[in-house]
mmCIF file of C-alpha atoms in Angstrom:
data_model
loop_
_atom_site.group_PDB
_atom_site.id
_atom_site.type_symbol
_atom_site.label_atom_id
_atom_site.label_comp_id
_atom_site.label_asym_id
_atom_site.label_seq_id
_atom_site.Cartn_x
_atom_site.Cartn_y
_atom_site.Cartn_z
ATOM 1 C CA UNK C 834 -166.664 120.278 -38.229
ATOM 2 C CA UNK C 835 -166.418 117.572 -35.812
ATOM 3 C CA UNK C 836 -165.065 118.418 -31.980
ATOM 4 C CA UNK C 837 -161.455 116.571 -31.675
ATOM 5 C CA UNK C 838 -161.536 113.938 -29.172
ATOM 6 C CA UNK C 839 -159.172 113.904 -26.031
ATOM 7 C CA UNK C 840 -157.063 111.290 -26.186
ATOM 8 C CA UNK C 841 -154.788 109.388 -23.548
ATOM 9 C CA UNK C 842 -152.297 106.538 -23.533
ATOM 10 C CA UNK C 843 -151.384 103.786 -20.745
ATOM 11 C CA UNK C 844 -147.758 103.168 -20.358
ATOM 12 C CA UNK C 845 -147.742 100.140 -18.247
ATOM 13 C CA UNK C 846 -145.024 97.785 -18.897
ATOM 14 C CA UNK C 847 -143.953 95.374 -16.166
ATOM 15 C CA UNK C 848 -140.168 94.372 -16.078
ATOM 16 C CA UNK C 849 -139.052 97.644 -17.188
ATOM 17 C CA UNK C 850 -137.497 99.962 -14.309
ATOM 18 C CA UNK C 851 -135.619 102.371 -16.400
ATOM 19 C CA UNK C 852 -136.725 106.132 -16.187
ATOM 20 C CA UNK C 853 -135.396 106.606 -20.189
ATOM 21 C CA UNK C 854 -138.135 103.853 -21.046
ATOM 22 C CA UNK C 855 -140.879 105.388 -19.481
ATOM 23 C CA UNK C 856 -139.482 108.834 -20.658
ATOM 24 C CA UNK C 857 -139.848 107.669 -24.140
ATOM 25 C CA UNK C 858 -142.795 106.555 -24.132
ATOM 26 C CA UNK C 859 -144.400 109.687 -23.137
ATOM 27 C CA UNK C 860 -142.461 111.822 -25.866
ATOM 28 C CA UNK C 861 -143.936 108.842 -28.403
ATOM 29 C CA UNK C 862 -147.190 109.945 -26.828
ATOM 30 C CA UNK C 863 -146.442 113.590 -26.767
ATOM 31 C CA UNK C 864 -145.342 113.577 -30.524
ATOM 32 C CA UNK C 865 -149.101 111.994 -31.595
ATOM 33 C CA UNK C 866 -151.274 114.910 -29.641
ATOM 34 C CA UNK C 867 -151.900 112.692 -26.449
ATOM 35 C CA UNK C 868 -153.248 114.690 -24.082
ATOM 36 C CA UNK C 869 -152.059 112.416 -20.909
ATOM 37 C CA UNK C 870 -150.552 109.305 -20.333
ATOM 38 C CA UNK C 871 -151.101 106.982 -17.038
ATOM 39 C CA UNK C 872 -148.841 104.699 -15.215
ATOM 40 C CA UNK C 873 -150.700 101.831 -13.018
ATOM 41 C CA UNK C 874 -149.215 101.168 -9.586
ATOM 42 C CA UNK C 875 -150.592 98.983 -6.752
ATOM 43 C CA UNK C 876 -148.717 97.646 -3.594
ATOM 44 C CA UNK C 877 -148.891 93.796 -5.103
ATOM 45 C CA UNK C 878 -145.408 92.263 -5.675
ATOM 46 C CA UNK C 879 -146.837 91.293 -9.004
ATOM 47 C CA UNK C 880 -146.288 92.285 -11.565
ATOM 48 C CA UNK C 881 -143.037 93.915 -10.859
ATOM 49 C CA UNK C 882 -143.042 98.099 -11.657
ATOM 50 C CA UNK C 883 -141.607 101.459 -10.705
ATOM 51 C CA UNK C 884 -143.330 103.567 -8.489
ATOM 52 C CA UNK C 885 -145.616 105.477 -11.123
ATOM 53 C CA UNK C 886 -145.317 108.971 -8.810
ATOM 54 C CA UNK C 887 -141.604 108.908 -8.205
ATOM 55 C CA UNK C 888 -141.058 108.125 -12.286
ATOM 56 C CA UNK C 889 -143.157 110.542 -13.573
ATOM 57 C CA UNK C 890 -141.357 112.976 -11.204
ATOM 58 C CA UNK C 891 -138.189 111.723 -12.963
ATOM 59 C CA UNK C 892 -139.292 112.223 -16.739
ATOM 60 C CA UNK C 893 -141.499 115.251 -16.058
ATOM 61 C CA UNK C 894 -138.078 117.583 -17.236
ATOM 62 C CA UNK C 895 -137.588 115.296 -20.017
ATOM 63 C CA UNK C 896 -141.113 115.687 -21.549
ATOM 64 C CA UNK C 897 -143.417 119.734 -22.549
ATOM 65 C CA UNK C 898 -146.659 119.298 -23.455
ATOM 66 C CA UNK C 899 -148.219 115.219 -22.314
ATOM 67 C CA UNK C 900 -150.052 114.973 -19.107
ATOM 68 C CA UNK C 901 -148.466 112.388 -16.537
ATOM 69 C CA UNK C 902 -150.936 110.763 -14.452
ATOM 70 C CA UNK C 903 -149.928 108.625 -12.014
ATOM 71 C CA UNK C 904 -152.216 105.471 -9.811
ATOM 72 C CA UNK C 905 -151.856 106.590 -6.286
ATOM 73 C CA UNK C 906 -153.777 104.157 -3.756
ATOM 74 C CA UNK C 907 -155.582 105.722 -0.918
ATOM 75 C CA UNK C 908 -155.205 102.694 0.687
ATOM 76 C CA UNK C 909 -152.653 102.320 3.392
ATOM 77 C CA UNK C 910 -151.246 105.910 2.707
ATOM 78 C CA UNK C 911 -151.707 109.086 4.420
ATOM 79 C CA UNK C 912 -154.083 111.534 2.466
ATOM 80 C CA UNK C 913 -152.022 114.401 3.571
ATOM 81 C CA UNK C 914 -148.845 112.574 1.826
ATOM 82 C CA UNK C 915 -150.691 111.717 -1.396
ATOM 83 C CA UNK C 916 -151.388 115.708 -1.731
ATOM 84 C CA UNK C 917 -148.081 116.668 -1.403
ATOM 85 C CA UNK C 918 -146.902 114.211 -4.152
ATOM 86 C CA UNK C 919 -149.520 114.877 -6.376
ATOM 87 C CA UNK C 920 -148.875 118.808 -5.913
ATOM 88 C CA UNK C 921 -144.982 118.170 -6.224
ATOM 89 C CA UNK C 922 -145.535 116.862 -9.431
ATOM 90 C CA UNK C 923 -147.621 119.042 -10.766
ATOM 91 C CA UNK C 924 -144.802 121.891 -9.937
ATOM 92 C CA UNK C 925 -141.645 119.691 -11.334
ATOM 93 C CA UNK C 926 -144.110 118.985 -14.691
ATOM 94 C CA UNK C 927 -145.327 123.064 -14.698
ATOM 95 C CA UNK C 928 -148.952 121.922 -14.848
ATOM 96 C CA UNK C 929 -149.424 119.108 -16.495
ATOM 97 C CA UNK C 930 -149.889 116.566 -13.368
ATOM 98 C CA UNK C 931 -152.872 114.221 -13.000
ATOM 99 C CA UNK C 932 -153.767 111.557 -10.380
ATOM 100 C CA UNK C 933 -155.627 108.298 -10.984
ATOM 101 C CA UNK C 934 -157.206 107.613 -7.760
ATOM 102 C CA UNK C 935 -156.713 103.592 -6.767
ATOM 103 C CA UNK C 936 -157.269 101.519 -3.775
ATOM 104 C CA UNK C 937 -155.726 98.242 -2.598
ATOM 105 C CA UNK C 938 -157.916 95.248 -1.867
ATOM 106 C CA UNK C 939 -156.244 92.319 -1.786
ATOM 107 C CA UNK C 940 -155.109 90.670 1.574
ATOM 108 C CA UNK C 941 -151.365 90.802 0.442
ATOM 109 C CA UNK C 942 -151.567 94.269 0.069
ATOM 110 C CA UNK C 943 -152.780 94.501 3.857
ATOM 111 C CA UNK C 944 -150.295 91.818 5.103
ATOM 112 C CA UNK C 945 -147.410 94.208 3.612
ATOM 113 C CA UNK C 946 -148.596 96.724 5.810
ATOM 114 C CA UNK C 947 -149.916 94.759 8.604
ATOM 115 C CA UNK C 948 -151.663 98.173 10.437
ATOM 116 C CA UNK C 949 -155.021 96.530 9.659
ATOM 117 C CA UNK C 950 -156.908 94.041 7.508
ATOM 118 C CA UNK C 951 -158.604 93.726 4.202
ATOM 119 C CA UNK C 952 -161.277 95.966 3.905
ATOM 120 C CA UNK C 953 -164.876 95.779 1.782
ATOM 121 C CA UNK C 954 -164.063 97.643 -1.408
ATOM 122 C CA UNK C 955 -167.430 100.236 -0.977
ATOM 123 C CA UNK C 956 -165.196 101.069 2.448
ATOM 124 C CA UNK C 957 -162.059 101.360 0.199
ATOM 125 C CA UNK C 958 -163.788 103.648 -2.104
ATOM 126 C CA UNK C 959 -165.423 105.687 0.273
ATOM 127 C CA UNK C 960 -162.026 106.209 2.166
ATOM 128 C CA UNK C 961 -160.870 107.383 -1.316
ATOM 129 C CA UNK C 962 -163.668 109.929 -1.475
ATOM 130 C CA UNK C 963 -162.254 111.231 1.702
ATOM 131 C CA UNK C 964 -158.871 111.049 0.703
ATOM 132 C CA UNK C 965 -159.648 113.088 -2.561
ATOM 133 C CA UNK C 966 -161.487 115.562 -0.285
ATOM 134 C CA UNK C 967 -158.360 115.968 1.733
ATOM 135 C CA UNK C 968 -156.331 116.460 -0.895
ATOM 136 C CA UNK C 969 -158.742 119.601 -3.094
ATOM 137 C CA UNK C 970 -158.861 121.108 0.577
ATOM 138 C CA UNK C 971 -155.064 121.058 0.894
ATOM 139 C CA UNK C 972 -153.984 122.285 -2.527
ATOM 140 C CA UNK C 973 -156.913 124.844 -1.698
ATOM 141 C CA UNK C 974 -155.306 125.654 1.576
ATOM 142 C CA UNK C 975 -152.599 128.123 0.520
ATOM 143 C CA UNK C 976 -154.259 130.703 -2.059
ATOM 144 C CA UNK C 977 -152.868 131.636 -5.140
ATOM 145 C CA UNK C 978 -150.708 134.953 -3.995
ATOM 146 C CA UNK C 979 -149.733 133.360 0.200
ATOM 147 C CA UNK C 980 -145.786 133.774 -1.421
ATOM 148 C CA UNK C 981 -144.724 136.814 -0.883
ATOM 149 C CA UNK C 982 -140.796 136.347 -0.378
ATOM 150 C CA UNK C 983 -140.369 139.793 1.389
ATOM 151 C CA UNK C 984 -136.519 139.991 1.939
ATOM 152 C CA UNK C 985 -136.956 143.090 3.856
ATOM 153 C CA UNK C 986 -139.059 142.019 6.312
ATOM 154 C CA UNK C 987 -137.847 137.991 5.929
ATOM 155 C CA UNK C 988 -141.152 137.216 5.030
ATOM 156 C CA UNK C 989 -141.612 133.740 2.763
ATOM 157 C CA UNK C 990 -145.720 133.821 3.089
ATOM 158 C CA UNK C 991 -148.420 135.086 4.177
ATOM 159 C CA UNK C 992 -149.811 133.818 6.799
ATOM 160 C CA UNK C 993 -153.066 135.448 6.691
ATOM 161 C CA UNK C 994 -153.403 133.670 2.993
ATOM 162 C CA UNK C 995 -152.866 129.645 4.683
ATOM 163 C CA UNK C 996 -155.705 128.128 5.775
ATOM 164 C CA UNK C 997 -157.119 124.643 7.933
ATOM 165 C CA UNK C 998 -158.765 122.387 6.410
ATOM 166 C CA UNK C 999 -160.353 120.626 9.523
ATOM 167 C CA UNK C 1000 -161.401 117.811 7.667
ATOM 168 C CA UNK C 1001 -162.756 115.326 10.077
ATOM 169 C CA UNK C 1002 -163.819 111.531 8.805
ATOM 170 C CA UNK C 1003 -164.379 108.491 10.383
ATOM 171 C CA UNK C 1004 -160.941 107.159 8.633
ATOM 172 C CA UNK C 1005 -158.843 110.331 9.606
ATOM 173 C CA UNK C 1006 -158.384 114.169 10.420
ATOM 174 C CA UNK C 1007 -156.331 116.183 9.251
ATOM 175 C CA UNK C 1008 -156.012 120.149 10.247
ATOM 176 C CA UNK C 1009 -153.937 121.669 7.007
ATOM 177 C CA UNK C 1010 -152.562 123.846 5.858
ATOM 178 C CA UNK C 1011 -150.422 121.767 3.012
ATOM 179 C CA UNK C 1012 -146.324 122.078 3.376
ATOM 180 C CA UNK C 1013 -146.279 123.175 -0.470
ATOM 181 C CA UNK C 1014 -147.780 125.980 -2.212
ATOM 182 C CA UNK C 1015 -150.924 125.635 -4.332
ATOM 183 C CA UNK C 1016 -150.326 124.041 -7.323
ATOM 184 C CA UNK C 1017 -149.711 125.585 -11.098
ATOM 185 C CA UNK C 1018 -152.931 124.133 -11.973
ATOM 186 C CA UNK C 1019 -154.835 125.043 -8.908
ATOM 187 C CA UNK C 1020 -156.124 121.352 -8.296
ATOM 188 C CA UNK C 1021 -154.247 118.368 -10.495
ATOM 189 C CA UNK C 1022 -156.929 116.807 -12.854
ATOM 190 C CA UNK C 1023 -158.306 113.498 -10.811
ATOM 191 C CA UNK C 1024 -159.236 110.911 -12.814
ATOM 192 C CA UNK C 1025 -160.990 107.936 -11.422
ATOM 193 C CA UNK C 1026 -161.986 104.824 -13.228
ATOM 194 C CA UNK C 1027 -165.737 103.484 -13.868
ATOM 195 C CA UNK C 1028 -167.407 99.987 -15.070
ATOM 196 C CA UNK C 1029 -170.387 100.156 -16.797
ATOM 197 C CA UNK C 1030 -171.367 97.420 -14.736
ATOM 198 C CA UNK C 1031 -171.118 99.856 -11.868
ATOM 199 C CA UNK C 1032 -173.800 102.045 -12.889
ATOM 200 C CA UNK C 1033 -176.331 98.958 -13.170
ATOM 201 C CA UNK C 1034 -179.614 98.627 -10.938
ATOM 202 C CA UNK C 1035 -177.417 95.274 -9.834
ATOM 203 C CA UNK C 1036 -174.231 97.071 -9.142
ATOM 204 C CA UNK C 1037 -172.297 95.639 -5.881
ATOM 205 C CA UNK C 1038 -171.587 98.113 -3.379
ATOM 206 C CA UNK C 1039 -168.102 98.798 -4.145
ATOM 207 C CA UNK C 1040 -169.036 99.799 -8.083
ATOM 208 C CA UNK C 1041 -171.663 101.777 -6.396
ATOM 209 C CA UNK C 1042 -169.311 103.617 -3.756
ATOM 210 C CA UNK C 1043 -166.547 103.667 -6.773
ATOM 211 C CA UNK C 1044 -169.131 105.915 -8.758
ATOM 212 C CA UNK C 1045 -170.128 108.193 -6.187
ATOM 213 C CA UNK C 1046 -166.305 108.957 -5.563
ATOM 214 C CA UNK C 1047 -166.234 109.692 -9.456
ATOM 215 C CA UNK C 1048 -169.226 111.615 -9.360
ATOM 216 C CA UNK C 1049 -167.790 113.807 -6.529
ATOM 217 C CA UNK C 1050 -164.235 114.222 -7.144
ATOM 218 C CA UNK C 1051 -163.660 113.048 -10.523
ATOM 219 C CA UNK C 1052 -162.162 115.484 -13.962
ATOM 220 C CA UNK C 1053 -162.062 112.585 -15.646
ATOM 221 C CA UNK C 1054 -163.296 109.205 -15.803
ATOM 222 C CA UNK C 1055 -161.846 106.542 -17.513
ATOM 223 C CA UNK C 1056 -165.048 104.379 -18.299
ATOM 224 C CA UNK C 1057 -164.673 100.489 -19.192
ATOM 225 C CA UNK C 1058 -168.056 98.759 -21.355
ATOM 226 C CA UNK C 1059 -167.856 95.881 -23.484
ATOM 227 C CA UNK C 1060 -169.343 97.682 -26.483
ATOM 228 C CA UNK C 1061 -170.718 101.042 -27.783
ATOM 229 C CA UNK C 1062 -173.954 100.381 -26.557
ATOM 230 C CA UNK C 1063 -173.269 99.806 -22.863
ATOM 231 C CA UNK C 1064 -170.407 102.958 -23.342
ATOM 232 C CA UNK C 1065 -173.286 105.278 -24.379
ATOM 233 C CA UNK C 1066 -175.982 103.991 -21.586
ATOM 234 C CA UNK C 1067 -173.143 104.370 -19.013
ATOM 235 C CA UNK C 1068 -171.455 107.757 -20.352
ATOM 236 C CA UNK C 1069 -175.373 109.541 -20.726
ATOM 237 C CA UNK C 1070 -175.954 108.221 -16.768
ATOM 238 C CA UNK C 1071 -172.626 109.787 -15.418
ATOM 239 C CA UNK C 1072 -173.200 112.955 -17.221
ATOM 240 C CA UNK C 1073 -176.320 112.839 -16.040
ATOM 241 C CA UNK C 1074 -175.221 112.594 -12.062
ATOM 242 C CA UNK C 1075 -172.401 114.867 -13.119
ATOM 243 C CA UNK C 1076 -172.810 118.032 -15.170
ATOM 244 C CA UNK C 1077 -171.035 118.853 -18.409
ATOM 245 C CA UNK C 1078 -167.429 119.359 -17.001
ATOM 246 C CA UNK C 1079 -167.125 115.700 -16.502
ATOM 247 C CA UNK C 1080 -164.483 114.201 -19.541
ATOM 248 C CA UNK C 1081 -165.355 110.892 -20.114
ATOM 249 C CA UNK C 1082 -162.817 108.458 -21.980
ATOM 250 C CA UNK C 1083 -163.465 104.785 -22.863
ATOM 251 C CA UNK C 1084 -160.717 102.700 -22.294
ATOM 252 C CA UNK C 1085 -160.196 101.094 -25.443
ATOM 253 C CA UNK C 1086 -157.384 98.135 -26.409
ATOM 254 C CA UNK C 1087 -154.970 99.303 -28.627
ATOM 255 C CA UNK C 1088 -153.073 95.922 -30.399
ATOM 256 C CA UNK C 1089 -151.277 97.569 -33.560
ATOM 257 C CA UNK C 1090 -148.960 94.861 -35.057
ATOM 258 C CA UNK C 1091 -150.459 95.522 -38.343
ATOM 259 C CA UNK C 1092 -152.275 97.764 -40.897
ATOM 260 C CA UNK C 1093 -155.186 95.735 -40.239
ATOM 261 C CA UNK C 1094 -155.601 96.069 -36.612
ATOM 262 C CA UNK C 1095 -154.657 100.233 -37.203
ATOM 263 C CA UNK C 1096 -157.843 100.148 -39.647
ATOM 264 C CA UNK C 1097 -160.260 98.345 -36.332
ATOM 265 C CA UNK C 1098 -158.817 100.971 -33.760
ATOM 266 C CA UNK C 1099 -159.489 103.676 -36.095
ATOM 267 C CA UNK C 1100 -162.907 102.472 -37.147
ATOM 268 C CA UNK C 1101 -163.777 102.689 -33.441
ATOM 269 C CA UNK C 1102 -162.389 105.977 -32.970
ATOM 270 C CA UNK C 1103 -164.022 107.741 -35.352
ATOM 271 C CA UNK C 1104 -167.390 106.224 -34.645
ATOM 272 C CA UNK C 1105 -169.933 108.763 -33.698
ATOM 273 C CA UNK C 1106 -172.806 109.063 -30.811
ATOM 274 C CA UNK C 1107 -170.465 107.065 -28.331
ATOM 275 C CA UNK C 1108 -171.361 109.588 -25.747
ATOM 276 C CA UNK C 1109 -167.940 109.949 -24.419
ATOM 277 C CA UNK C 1110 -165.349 112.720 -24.993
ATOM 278 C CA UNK C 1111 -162.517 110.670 -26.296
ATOM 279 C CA UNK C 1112 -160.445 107.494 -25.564
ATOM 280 C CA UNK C 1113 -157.567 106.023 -23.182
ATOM 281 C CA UNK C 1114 -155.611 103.511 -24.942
ATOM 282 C CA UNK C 1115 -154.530 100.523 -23.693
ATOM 283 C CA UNK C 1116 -150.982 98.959 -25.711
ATOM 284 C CA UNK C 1117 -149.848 95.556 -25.800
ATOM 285 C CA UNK C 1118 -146.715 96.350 -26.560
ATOM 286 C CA UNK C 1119 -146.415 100.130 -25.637
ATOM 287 C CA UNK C 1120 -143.204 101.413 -27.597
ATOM 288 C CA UNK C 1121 -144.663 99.365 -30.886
ATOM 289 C CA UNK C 1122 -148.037 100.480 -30.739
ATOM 290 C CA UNK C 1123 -147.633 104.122 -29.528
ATOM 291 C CA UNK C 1124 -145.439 104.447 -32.765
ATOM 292 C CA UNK C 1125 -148.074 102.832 -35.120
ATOM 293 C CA UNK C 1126 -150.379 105.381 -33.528
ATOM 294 C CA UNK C 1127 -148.348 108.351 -34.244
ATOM 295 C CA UNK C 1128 -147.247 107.151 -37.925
ATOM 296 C CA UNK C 1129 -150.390 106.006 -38.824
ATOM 297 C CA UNK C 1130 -153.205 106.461 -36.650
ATOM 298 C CA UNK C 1131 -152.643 110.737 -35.968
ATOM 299 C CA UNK C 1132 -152.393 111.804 -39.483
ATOM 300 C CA UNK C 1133 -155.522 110.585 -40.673
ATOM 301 C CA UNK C 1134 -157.546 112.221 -37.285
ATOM 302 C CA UNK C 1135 -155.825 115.075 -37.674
ATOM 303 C CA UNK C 1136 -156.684 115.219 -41.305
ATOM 304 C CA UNK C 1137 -160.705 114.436 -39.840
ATOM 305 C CA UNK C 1138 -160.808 117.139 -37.787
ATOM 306 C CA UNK C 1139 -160.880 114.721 -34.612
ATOM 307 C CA UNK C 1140 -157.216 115.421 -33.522
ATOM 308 C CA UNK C 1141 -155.526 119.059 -32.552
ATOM 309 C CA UNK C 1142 -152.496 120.063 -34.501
ATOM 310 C CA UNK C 1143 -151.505 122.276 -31.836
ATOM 311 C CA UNK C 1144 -152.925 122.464 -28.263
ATOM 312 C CA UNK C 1145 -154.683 125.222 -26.269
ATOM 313 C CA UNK C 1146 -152.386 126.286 -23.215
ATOM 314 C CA UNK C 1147 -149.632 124.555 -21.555
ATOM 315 C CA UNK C 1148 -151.453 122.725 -18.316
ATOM 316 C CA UNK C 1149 -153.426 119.278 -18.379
ATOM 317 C CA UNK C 1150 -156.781 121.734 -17.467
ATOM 318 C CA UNK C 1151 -155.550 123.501 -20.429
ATOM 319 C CA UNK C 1152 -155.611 120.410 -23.025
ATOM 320 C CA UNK C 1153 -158.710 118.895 -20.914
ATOM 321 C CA UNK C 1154 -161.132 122.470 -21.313
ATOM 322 C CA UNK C 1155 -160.854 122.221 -17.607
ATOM 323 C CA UNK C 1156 -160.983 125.702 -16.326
ATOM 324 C CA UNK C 1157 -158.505 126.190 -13.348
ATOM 325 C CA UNK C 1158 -160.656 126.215 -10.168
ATOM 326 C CA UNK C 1159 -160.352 129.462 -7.585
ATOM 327 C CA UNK C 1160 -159.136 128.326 -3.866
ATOM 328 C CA UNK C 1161 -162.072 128.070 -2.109
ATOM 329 C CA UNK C 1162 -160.579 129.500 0.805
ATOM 330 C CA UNK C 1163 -159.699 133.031 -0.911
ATOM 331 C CA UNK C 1164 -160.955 135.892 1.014
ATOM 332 C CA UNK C 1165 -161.548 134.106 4.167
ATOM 333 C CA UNK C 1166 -159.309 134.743 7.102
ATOM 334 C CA UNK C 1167 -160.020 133.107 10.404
ATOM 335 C CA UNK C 1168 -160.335 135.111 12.943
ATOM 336 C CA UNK C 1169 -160.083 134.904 17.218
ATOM 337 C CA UNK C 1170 -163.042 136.092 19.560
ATOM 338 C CA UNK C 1171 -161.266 139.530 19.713
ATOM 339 C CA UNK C 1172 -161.311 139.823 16.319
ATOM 340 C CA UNK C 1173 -157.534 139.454 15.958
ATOM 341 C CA UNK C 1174 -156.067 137.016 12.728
ATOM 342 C CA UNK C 1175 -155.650 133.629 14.089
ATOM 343 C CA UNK C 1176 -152.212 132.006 13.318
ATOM 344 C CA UNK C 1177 -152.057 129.299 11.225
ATOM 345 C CA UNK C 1178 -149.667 126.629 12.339
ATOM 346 C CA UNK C 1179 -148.649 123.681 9.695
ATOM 347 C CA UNK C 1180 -150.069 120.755 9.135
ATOM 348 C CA UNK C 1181 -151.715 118.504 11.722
ATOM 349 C CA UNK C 1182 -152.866 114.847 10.609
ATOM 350 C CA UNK C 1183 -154.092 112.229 12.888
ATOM 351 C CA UNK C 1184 -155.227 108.759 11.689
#
């Protein structure tokens, strides 16, 4: 019996601002076993989109079982800010919350900001590596039981279950604890995306600093090759850097105006020895080929054994066979020279 693949969905489509668009989309998605769909964001003024965070906090209610993963730049943000999003998300979605780590590096990005210029993108990336650091800390940073809501004793947490972070980098600090308790699924699924040109001996420094971040703080990555070949050579390396729990899905166009095009896009997904764990599809025209998918395209996997009928759990770990990582602060309490608990304050963050 062949192991079903994992399969995602991009539901990019510039010009459209309305949450009910988005929100069907997702449901389209939902109804053909899609484990997660992604929404691309950037600080360009082209092309013209929602904020991918703030609507997938809008249509989180209106969808149960998809993943929503959002783009959310490291660049010209506050780390501390991203976690908070990210972990809001994952509380208004009950679990299913993802983040696709991006970074902006064009000089109109920088000009909109104006704190500071263009930077190299290996610096981009490696501030993103921090940034992800920050944010696992933070979601770490209250354990699982720090809620306590003692009415009695008007007790919300406890304070011996928050914890710094006292990250220090050469982009920023930030001292923790988070604002928000830890998150349903302990730590959102990151997903960061990978050339196969970045894992060549001739790689530039930003596709090399763009892999390390992967290799480091990545779930999943979403891996672009131009053909099964290059997928497999790139997939084997990152596995190799990586370890098993790495899920690795290659982006893959998905043009369905007709029966014909359906029979290509299935041809490629049931293709074996790719090396990767399943696919993210990329629409032209999201609401037409998201249907075709789910008409035409589902059945027949399911029928193959490559798609679930019904899915394990209710989280994005859950659907991913990510198992939900323990705070890594959990039975350590600071204490003072006297041996007393130290109090933890809330969050500091300097820039």
């Amino acid at each position: 019996m062949p192991r079903p693949l994992h399969l995602s969905a991009a539901i990019d489509s510039p010009g459209h601002f309305e949450a009910g668009h988005y929100a069907r989309l997702a449901r389209l998605a939902e109804g053909a076993g899609l484990d997660f769909v992604t929404l691309d964001d950037s600080f360009a003024a082209e092309p013209r989109r929602p904020d991918a965070l703030a609507t997938f906090s809008r249509i989180a209610p209106l969808t149960s079982r998809v993943g929503l993963v959002p783009t959310v730049t490291t660049t010209h943000t506050e780390p501390f800010h991203t976690s908070i999003s990210v972990n809001t998300l994952d509380w208004v979605s009950e679990g299913r919350a993802g983040w696709l780590v991006g970074v902006s590096s064009t000089e109109a990005e920088a000009k909109a900001f104006g704190r500071r210029p263009v930077a190299p993108v290996d610096e981009l990336w490696q501030e993103a590596a921090d940034a992800a650091e920050v944010a696992a800390r933070l979601w770490d940073s209250w354990e699982d039981d720090a809620e306590i809501r003692d009415a009695a004793t008007g007790r919300f947490i406890d304070r011996d279950k928050l914890h710094y972070i006292d990250f220090e980098g050469p982009r920023f600090s930030v001292r923790g604890p988070s604002i928000t308790p830890r998150p349903p699924q302990g730590r959102p699924v990151v997903v960061v995306p990978v050339a196969a040109a970045d894992l060549a001996p001739d790689a530039t420094a930003g596709g090399r600093a763009r892999v390390a971040t992967a290799i480091r703080h990545a779930d999943v990555v979403l891996l672009d090759a131009p053909d099964r070949a290059a997928r497999l050579t790139a997939a084997t390396e990152l596995r190799l850097r990586s370890g098993e729990n790495l899920r690795i899905l290659a982006r893959i166009a998905a043009p369905l105006p007709y029966r014909a095009a359906e029979d290509r896009l299935l041809a490629e997904l049931t293709a074996t020895g790719t090396g990767v764990d399943g696919y993210h599809l990329v629409p032209e025209e999201p609401e037409r080929d998201l249907t075709a998918f789910a008409e035409h395209l589902a059945p027949t996997l399911r029928e193959a054994g490559l798609l679930r009928a019904d899915q394990p759990g209710r989280t994005l770990r859950d659907r991913l066979g990510l198992a939900r990582p323990a705070s890594r602060y959990t039975a350590t309490t600071a204490t003072t020279a006297t041996g007393t608990t130290a109090p933890t304050a809330l969050a500091e963050v300097t820039r």
